[in-house]
Amino acid sequence: MGILSDFEDRIAGGIEGLFAGAFRSPVQPVELAKALGKAMDNGRAVGVGKVYAPVSYTIALSAEDEAKLRSFEATLGGELATYLVDHANERRYELASRPVVDFVTHRDLKLGRFRVSAALAETGPDQAAEADTPHRRQTSVTEIATVTVNDMNHDVALRGEQIVIGRLSDAQIQITDANVSRRHAAFIKIDDGWAIQDLDSTNGTRLNGQPVKQARLHDGDIVEIGLTRLTYHEARR
């Protein structure tokens, strides 16, 4: 909890008064920091002798929360980027550049709810130069598919071709449950959507209450793995 405490101290010393006086949203800075740290862990990629962490992050807020936070986004984005650098250093992740935190609004989010997604850096010089800026605000974004794990207030972004779920530490979605196999199931990219596939698990995978080997997912579908419920959110463009 050391780096999280440092983050809280910086917030308290720098902008806590501003938040207390004007930013009355249920979404609090420390909760955003925790969610970003988990997004970094979930989005890591293993290379030859190194583990690479994402450097591009998006926080989606409700319109009401974003309006209350708008005046402090640049300051908060910079502090959150610093927290992510500390988080990466603590876990010995490699960063291609300084993390960038963007804020966007999503109409389907209610007051106090937010979603976090992360992406590895692009390799082009334009993207690398852009990532040197601690924070930039987007006015629009193409939403990606996400999964809410046990109704948490932040989601896991579905990127790439496969997202493995299981007890193994290198699973993109790790579930510490004795009822879950080491490589239990996976979200599989298909066409313009996603499917859930059971990976010959011991206790099976359920979709909307029914056992399933592989099935295409639709918005709001609930995947059950052991005692964990994962709610699928379709990408909106």
mmCIF file of N, CA, C and O in Angstrom, residues 69-143:
data_model
loop_
_atom_site.group_PDB
_atom_site.id
_atom_site.type_symbol
_atom_site.label_atom_id
_atom_site.label_comp_id
_atom_site.label_asym_id
_atom_site.label_seq_id
_atom_site.Cartn_x
_atom_site.Cartn_y
_atom_site.Cartn_z
ATOM 1 N N LEU A 69 -15.881 16.829 -12.465
ATOM 2 C CA LEU A 69 -14.427 16.612 -12.440
ATOM 3 C C LEU A 69 -13.674 17.467 -13.446
ATOM 4 O O LEU A 69 -12.465 17.649 -13.334
ATOM 5 N N ARG A 70 -14.380 18.050 -14.405
ATOM 6 C CA ARG A 70 -13.750 18.661 -15.575
ATOM 7 C C ARG A 70 -12.647 19.655 -15.227
ATOM 8 O O ARG A 70 -11.588 19.671 -15.846
ATOM 9 N N SER A 71 -12.862 20.488 -14.240
ATOM 10 C CA SER A 71 -11.879 21.531 -13.901
ATOM 11 C C SER A 71 -10.577 20.959 -13.359
ATOM 12 O O SER A 71 -9.560 21.650 -13.334
ATOM 13 N N PHE A 72 -10.599 19.696 -12.903
ATOM 14 C CA PHE A 72 -9.424 19.116 -12.254
ATOM 15 C C PHE A 72 -8.813 17.978 -13.057
ATOM 16 O O PHE A 72 -7.899 17.310 -12.584
ATOM 17 N N GLU A 73 -9.309 17.747 -14.287
ATOM 18 C CA GLU A 73 -8.844 16.590 -15.048
ATOM 19 C C GLU A 73 -7.346 16.635 -15.344
ATOM 20 O O GLU A 73 -6.658 15.624 -15.233
ATOM 21 N N ALA A 74 -6.829 17.782 -15.715
ATOM 22 C CA ALA A 74 -5.403 17.870 -16.044
ATOM 23 C C ALA A 74 -4.541 17.546 -14.832
ATOM 24 O O ALA A 74 -3.577 16.781 -14.915
ATOM 25 N N THR A 75 -4.906 18.113 -13.680
ATOM 26 C CA THR A 75 -4.132 17.865 -12.460
ATOM 27 C C THR A 75 -4.254 16.416 -12.022
ATOM 28 O O THR A 75 -3.257 15.747 -11.718
ATOM 29 N N LEU A 76 -5.480 15.914 -11.991
ATOM 30 C CA LEU A 76 -5.695 14.535 -11.568
ATOM 31 C C LEU A 76 -5.057 13.555 -12.540
ATOM 32 O O LEU A 76 -4.450 12.555 -12.131
ATOM 33 N N GLY A 77 -5.147 13.833 -13.849
ATOM 34 C CA GLY A 77 -4.531 12.954 -14.834
ATOM 35 C C GLY A 77 -3.037 12.840 -14.635
ATOM 36 O O GLY A 77 -2.453 11.757 -14.757
ATOM 37 N N GLY A 78 -2.382 13.949 -14.329
ATOM 38 C CA GLY A 78 -0.947 13.925 -14.079
ATOM 39 C C GLY A 78 -0.586 13.118 -12.846
ATOM 40 O O GLY A 78 0.395 12.361 -12.839
ATOM 41 N N GLU A 79 -1.374 13.284 -11.770
ATOM 42 C CA GLU A 79 -1.115 12.524 -10.544
ATOM 43 C C GLU A 79 -1.347 11.032 -10.761
ATOM 44 O O GLU A 79 -0.599 10.196 -10.257
ATOM 45 N N LEU A 80 -2.378 10.695 -11.516
ATOM 46 C CA LEU A 80 -2.648 9.289 -11.806
ATOM 47 C C LEU A 80 -1.544 8.683 -12.671
ATOM 48 O O LEU A 80 -1.167 7.523 -12.487
ATOM 49 N N ALA A 81 -1.009 9.451 -13.610
ATOM 50 C CA ALA A 81 0.103 8.975 -14.430
ATOM 51 C C ALA A 81 1.330 8.691 -13.563
ATOM 52 O O ALA A 81 2.029 7.691 -13.756
ATOM 53 N N THR A 82 1.601 9.571 -12.600
ATOM 54 C CA THR A 82 2.723 9.355 -11.680
ATOM 55 C C THR A 82 2.509 8.093 -10.853
ATOM 56 O O THR A 82 3.436 7.303 -10.633
ATOM 57 N N TYR A 83 1.269 7.889 -10.408
ATOM 58 C CA TYR A 83 0.952 6.667 -9.659
ATOM 59 C C TYR A 83 1.229 5.426 -10.503
ATOM 60 O O TYR A 83 1.785 4.435 -10.019
ATOM 61 N N LEU A 84 0.871 5.479 -11.782
ATOM 62 C CA LEU A 84 1.092 4.331 -12.662
ATOM 63 C C LEU A 84 2.580 4.052 -12.874
ATOM 64 O O LEU A 84 2.995 2.893 -12.974
ATOM 65 N N VAL A 85 3.385 5.101 -12.957
ATOM 66 C CA VAL A 85 4.842 4.915 -13.048
ATOM 67 C C VAL A 85 5.350 4.188 -11.807
ATOM 68 O O VAL A 85 6.134 3.224 -11.903
ATOM 69 N N ASP A 86 4.897 4.624 -10.632
ATOM 70 C CA ASP A 86 5.300 3.976 -9.383
ATOM 71 C C ASP A 86 4.822 2.523 -9.335
ATOM 72 O O ASP A 86 5.541 1.627 -8.876
ATOM 73 N N HIS A 87 3.596 2.298 -9.794
ATOM 74 C CA HIS A 87 3.025 0.945 -9.809
ATOM 75 C C HIS A 87 3.866 0.028 -10.702
ATOM 76 O O HIS A 87 4.172 -1.119 -10.333
ATOM 77 N N ALA A 88 4.253 0.524 -11.876
ATOM 78 C CA ALA A 88 5.077 -0.261 -12.793
ATOM 79 C C ALA A 88 6.453 -0.549 -12.193
ATOM 80 O O ALA A 88 6.967 -1.675 -12.297
ATOM 81 N N ASN A 89 7.052 0.450 -11.568
ATOM 82 C CA ASN A 89 8.366 0.251 -10.954
ATOM 83 C C ASN A 89 8.306 -0.790 -9.841
ATOM 84 O O ASN A 89 9.210 -1.627 -9.695
ATOM 85 N N GLU A 90 7.240 -0.743 -9.045
ATOM 86 C CA GLU A 90 7.103 -1.686 -7.936
ATOM 87 C C GLU A 90 7.004 -3.125 -8.434
ATOM 88 O O GLU A 90 7.524 -4.051 -7.800
ATOM 89 N N ARG A 91 6.355 -3.316 -9.566
ATOM 90 C CA ARG A 91 6.172 -4.663 -10.113
ATOM 91 C C ARG A 91 7.205 -5.009 -11.185
ATOM 92 O O ARG A 91 7.126 -6.051 -11.815
ATOM 93 N N ARG A 92 8.140 -4.117 -11.425
ATOM 94 C CA ARG A 92 9.220 -4.312 -12.398
ATOM 95 C C ARG A 92 8.687 -4.497 -13.815
ATOM 96 O O ARG A 92 9.193 -5.305 -14.586
ATOM 97 N N TYR A 93 7.646 -3.730 -14.143
ATOM 98 C CA TYR A 93 7.143 -3.707 -15.508
ATOM 99 C C TYR A 93 7.964 -2.725 -16.324
ATOM 100 O O TYR A 93 8.454 -1.729 -15.807
ATOM 101 N N GLU A 94 8.075 -2.992 -17.614
ATOM 102 C CA GLU A 94 8.714 -2.068 -18.548
ATOM 103 C C GLU A 94 7.654 -1.138 -19.138
ATOM 104 O O GLU A 94 6.574 -1.583 -19.532
ATOM 105 N N LEU A 95 7.967 0.161 -19.212
ATOM 106 C CA LEU A 95 7.082 1.142 -19.824
ATOM 107 C C LEU A 95 7.750 1.718 -21.065
ATOM 108 O O LEU A 95 8.896 2.165 -21.001
ATOM 109 N N ALA A 96 7.037 1.724 -22.181
ATOM 110 C CA ALA A 96 7.589 2.288 -23.411
ATOM 111 C C ALA A 96 7.681 3.803 -23.328
ATOM 112 O O ALA A 96 8.500 4.427 -24.008
ATOM 113 N N SER A 97 6.843 4.409 -22.512
ATOM 114 C CA SER A 97 6.825 5.864 -22.326
ATOM 115 C C SER A 97 6.028 6.163 -21.068
ATOM 116 O O SER A 97 5.477 5.249 -20.441
ATOM 117 N N ARG A 98 5.977 7.437 -20.708
ATOM 118 C CA ARG A 98 5.183 7.813 -19.539
ATOM 119 C C ARG A 98 3.707 7.519 -19.816
ATOM 120 O O ARG A 98 3.192 7.814 -20.893
ATOM 121 N N PRO A 99 2.983 6.929 -18.839
ATOM 122 C CA PRO A 99 1.559 6.659 -19.049
ATOM 123 C C PRO A 99 0.759 7.933 -19.320
ATOM 124 O O PRO A 99 1.106 9.014 -18.841
ATOM 125 N N VAL A 100 -0.294 7.775 -20.108
ATOM 126 C CA VAL A 100 -1.212 8.858 -20.434
ATOM 127 C C VAL A 100 -2.605 8.453 -19.981
ATOM 128 O O VAL A 100 -3.050 7.334 -20.256
ATOM 129 N N VAL A 101 -3.282 9.347 -19.277
ATOM 130 C CA VAL A 101 -4.627 9.073 -18.757
ATOM 131 C C VAL A 101 -5.618 10.013 -19.427
ATOM 132 O O VAL A 101 -5.480 11.235 -19.344
ATOM 133 N N ASP A 102 -6.609 9.436 -20.099
ATOM 134 C CA ASP A 102 -7.665 10.207 -20.757
ATOM 135 C C ASP A 102 -8.978 10.047 -20.005
ATOM 136 O O ASP A 102 -9.237 9.002 -19.408
ATOM 137 N N PHE A 103 -9.804 11.072 -20.061
ATOM 138 C CA PHE A 103 -11.145 11.012 -19.493
ATOM 139 C C PHE A 103 -12.170 11.156 -20.618
ATOM 140 O O PHE A 103 -12.030 12.038 -21.467
ATOM 141 N N VAL A 104 -13.176 10.281 -20.616
ATOM 142 C CA VAL A 104 -14.254 10.353 -21.597
ATOM 143 C C VAL A 104 -15.578 10.146 -20.865
ATOM 144 O O VAL A 104 -15.606 9.723 -19.709
ATOM 145 N N THR A 105 -16.675 10.444 -21.545
ATOM 146 C CA THR A 105 -18.003 10.206 -20.975
ATOM 147 C C THR A 105 -18.698 9.105 -21.765
ATOM 148 O O THR A 105 -18.552 9.012 -22.980
ATOM 149 N N HIS A 106 -19.447 8.279 -21.050
ATOM 150 C CA HIS A 106 -20.272 7.248 -21.667
ATOM 151 C C HIS A 106 -21.698 7.408 -21.153
ATOM 152 O O HIS A 106 -21.934 7.468 -19.948
ATOM 153 N N ARG A 107 -22.631 7.453 -22.074
ATOM 154 C CA ARG A 107 -24.018 7.708 -21.701
ATOM 155 C C ARG A 107 -24.626 6.588 -20.872
ATOM 156 O O ARG A 107 -25.578 6.807 -20.125
ATOM 157 N N ASP A 108 -24.098 5.368 -20.978
ATOM 158 C CA ASP A 108 -24.699 4.243 -20.258
ATOM 159 C C ASP A 108 -24.234 4.145 -18.808
ATOM 160 O O ASP A 108 -24.735 3.309 -18.056
ATOM 161 N N LEU A 109 -23.297 4.984 -18.394
ATOM 162 C CA LEU A 109 -22.805 4.948 -17.020
ATOM 163 C C LEU A 109 -23.647 5.855 -16.123
ATOM 164 O O LEU A 109 -23.977 6.979 -16.502
ATOM 165 N N LYS A 110 -23.958 5.367 -14.936
ATOM 166 C CA LYS A 110 -24.716 6.145 -13.970
ATOM 167 C C LYS A 110 -23.766 6.861 -13.012
ATOM 168 O O LYS A 110 -22.575 6.562 -12.958
ATOM 169 N N LEU A 111 -24.293 7.807 -12.259
ATOM 170 C CA LEU A 111 -23.500 8.571 -11.302
ATOM 171 C C LEU A 111 -22.746 7.629 -10.362
ATOM 172 O O LEU A 111 -23.329 6.701 -9.786
ATOM 173 N N GLY A 112 -21.441 7.856 -10.233
ATOM 174 C CA GLY A 112 -20.621 7.053 -9.334
ATOM 175 C C GLY A 112 -20.009 5.821 -9.962
ATOM 176 O O GLY A 112 -19.187 5.153 -9.338
ATOM 177 N N ARG A 113 -20.403 5.497 -11.203
ATOM 178 C CA ARG A 113 -19.842 4.334 -11.892
ATOM 179 C C ARG A 113 -18.780 4.781 -12.895
ATOM 180 O O ARG A 113 -18.879 5.867 -13.472
ATOM 181 N N PHE A 114 -17.764 3.969 -13.098
ATOM 182 C CA PHE A 114 -16.744 4.298 -14.089
ATOM 183 C C PHE A 114 -16.162 3.016 -14.675
ATOM 184 O O PHE A 114 -16.317 1.939 -14.103
ATOM 185 N N ARG A 115 -15.519 3.164 -15.825
ATOM 186 C CA ARG A 115 -14.843 2.054 -16.473
ATOM 187 C C ARG A 115 -13.433 2.470 -16.833
ATOM 188 O O ARG A 115 -13.197 3.612 -17.211
ATOM 189 N N VAL A 116 -12.517 1.532 -16.711
ATOM 190 C CA VAL A 116 -11.111 1.794 -17.021
ATOM 191 C C VAL A 116 -10.646 0.803 -18.071
ATOM 192 O O VAL A 116 -10.924 -0.392 -17.971
ATOM 193 N N SER A 117 -9.956 1.281 -19.079
ATOM 194 C CA SER A 117 -9.344 0.400 -20.076
ATOM 195 C C SER A 117 -7.901 0.822 -20.278
ATOM 196 O O SER A 117 -7.519 1.964 -19.981
ATOM 197 N N ALA A 118 -7.082 -0.115 -20.768
ATOM 198 C CA ALA A 118 -5.658 0.146 -20.947
ATOM 199 C C ALA A 118 -5.187 -0.453 -22.256
ATOM 200 O O ALA A 118 -5.723 -1.465 -22.717
ATOM 201 N N ALA A 119 -4.179 0.174 -22.861
ATOM 202 C CA ALA A 119 -3.615 -0.319 -24.116
ATOM 203 C C ALA A 119 -2.111 -0.127 -24.105
ATOM 204 O O ALA A 119 -1.596 0.854 -23.548
ATOM 205 N N LEU A 120 -1.404 -1.080 -24.714
ATOM 206 C CA LEU A 120 0.049 -0.938 -24.864
ATOM 207 C C LEU A 120 0.347 0.189 -25.834
ATOM 208 O O LEU A 120 -0.480 0.581 -26.654
ATOM 209 N N ALA A 121 1.551 0.724 -25.764
ATOM 210 C CA ALA A 121 1.925 1.876 -26.597
ATOM 211 C C ALA A 121 1.995 1.488 -28.052
ATOM 212 O O ALA A 121 2.354 0.371 -28.404
ATOM 213 N N GLU A 122 1.654 2.441 -28.918
ATOM 214 C CA GLU A 122 1.943 2.302 -30.335
ATOM 215 C C GLU A 122 3.430 2.621 -30.534
ATOM 216 O O GLU A 122 4.065 3.292 -29.717
ATOM 217 N N THR A 123 3.997 2.190 -31.624
ATOM 218 C CA THR A 123 5.437 2.352 -31.816
ATOM 219 C C THR A 123 5.808 3.551 -32.660
ATOM 220 O O THR A 123 6.970 3.871 -32.815
ATOM 221 N N GLY A 124 4.818 4.227 -33.245
ATOM 222 C CA GLY A 124 5.125 5.350 -34.111
ATOM 223 C C GLY A 124 5.606 6.556 -33.338
ATOM 224 O O GLY A 124 5.270 6.733 -32.168
ATOM 225 N N PRO A 125 6.413 7.451 -33.950
ATOM 226 C CA PRO A 125 6.946 8.613 -33.260
ATOM 227 C C PRO A 125 5.877 9.575 -32.793
ATOM 228 O O PRO A 125 6.021 10.215 -31.763
ATOM 229 N N ASP A 126 4.770 9.672 -33.544
ATOM 230 C CA ASP A 126 3.709 10.579 -33.124
ATOM 231 C C ASP A 126 3.103 10.132 -31.815
ATOM 232 O O ASP A 126 2.856 10.932 -30.916
ATOM 233 N N GLN A 127 2.863 8.790 -31.693
ATOM 234 C CA GLN A 127 2.269 8.304 -30.463
ATOM 235 C C GLN A 127 3.240 8.442 -29.302
ATOM 236 O O GLN A 127 2.853 8.749 -28.181
ATOM 237 N N ALA A 128 4.524 8.205 -29.543
ATOM 238 C CA ALA A 128 5.493 8.313 -28.462
ATOM 239 C C ALA A 128 5.581 9.740 -27.967
ATOM 240 O O ALA A 128 5.660 10.002 -26.762
ATOM 241 N N ALA A 129 5.566 10.701 -28.873
ATOM 242 C CA ALA A 129 5.625 12.099 -28.461
ATOM 243 C C ALA A 129 4.371 12.488 -27.707
ATOM 244 O O ALA A 129 4.417 13.205 -26.705
ATOM 245 N N GLU A 130 3.215 11.967 -28.164
ATOM 246 C CA GLU A 130 1.960 12.297 -27.504
ATOM 247 C C GLU A 130 1.940 11.755 -26.085
ATOM 248 O O GLU A 130 1.401 12.362 -25.177
ATOM 249 N N ALA A 131 2.570 10.570 -25.882
ATOM 250 C CA ALA A 131 2.554 9.952 -24.568
ATOM 251 C C ALA A 131 3.399 10.712 -23.559
ATOM 252 O O ALA A 131 3.289 10.476 -22.361
ATOM 253 N N ASP A 132 4.262 11.637 -24.006
ATOM 254 C CA ASP A 132 5.038 12.423 -23.063
ATOM 255 C C ASP A 132 4.177 13.421 -22.306
ATOM 256 O O ASP A 132 4.574 13.941 -21.270
ATOM 257 N N THR A 133 2.980 13.727 -22.807
ATOM 258 C CA THR A 133 2.074 14.639 -22.119
ATOM 259 C C THR A 133 1.356 13.875 -21.028
ATOM 260 O O THR A 133 0.756 12.840 -21.300
ATOM 261 N N PRO A 134 1.380 14.351 -19.757
ATOM 262 C CA PRO A 134 0.796 13.577 -18.671
ATOM 263 C C PRO A 134 -0.685 13.315 -18.844
ATOM 264 O O PRO A 134 -1.191 12.328 -18.375
ATOM 265 N N HIS A 135 -1.416 14.211 -19.515
ATOM 266 C CA HIS A 135 -2.864 14.042 -19.598
ATOM 267 C C HIS A 135 -3.401 14.754 -20.825
ATOM 268 O O HIS A 135 -2.957 15.832 -21.167
ATOM 269 N N ARG A 136 -4.321 14.129 -21.491
ATOM 270 C CA ARG A 136 -5.032 14.804 -22.552
ATOM 271 C C ARG A 136 -6.481 14.392 -22.484
ATOM 272 O O ARG A 136 -6.787 13.247 -22.138
ATOM 273 N N ARG A 137 -7.413 15.259 -22.814
ATOM 274 C CA ARG A 137 -8.831 14.955 -22.716
ATOM 275 C C ARG A 137 -9.403 14.728 -24.092
ATOM 276 O O ARG A 137 -9.208 15.525 -24.992
ATOM 277 N N GLN A 138 -10.104 13.615 -24.281
ATOM 278 C CA GLN A 138 -10.734 13.302 -25.541
ATOM 279 C C GLN A 138 -12.185 13.776 -25.510
ATOM 280 O O GLN A 138 -12.833 13.741 -24.474
ATOM 281 N N THR A 139 -12.701 14.196 -26.652
ATOM 282 C CA THR A 139 -14.091 14.588 -26.730
ATOM 283 C C THR A 139 -14.962 13.443 -27.220
ATOM 284 O O THR A 139 -16.165 13.458 -27.064
ATOM 285 N N SER A 140 -14.361 12.453 -27.852
ATOM 286 C CA SER A 140 -15.111 11.292 -28.288
ATOM 287 C C SER A 140 -14.179 10.094 -28.337
ATOM 288 O O SER A 140 -12.966 10.233 -28.399
ATOM 289 N N VAL A 141 -14.744 8.878 -28.317
ATOM 290 C CA VAL A 141 -13.932 7.677 -28.327
ATOM 291 C C VAL A 141 -14.771 6.532 -28.865
ATOM 292 O O VAL A 141 -15.985 6.517 -28.717
ATOM 293 N N THR A 142 -14.103 5.580 -29.532
ATOM 294 C CA THR A 142 -14.773 4.351 -29.935
ATOM 295 C C THR A 142 -14.674 3.382 -28.773
ATOM 296 O O THR A 142 -13.581 2.989 -28.374
ATOM 297 N N GLU A 143 -15.781 3.024 -28.225
ATOM 298 C CA GLU A 143 -15.792 2.171 -27.049
ATOM 299 C C GLU A 143 -15.419 0.755 -27.430
ATOM 300 O O GLU A 143 -15.747 0.281 -28.521
#
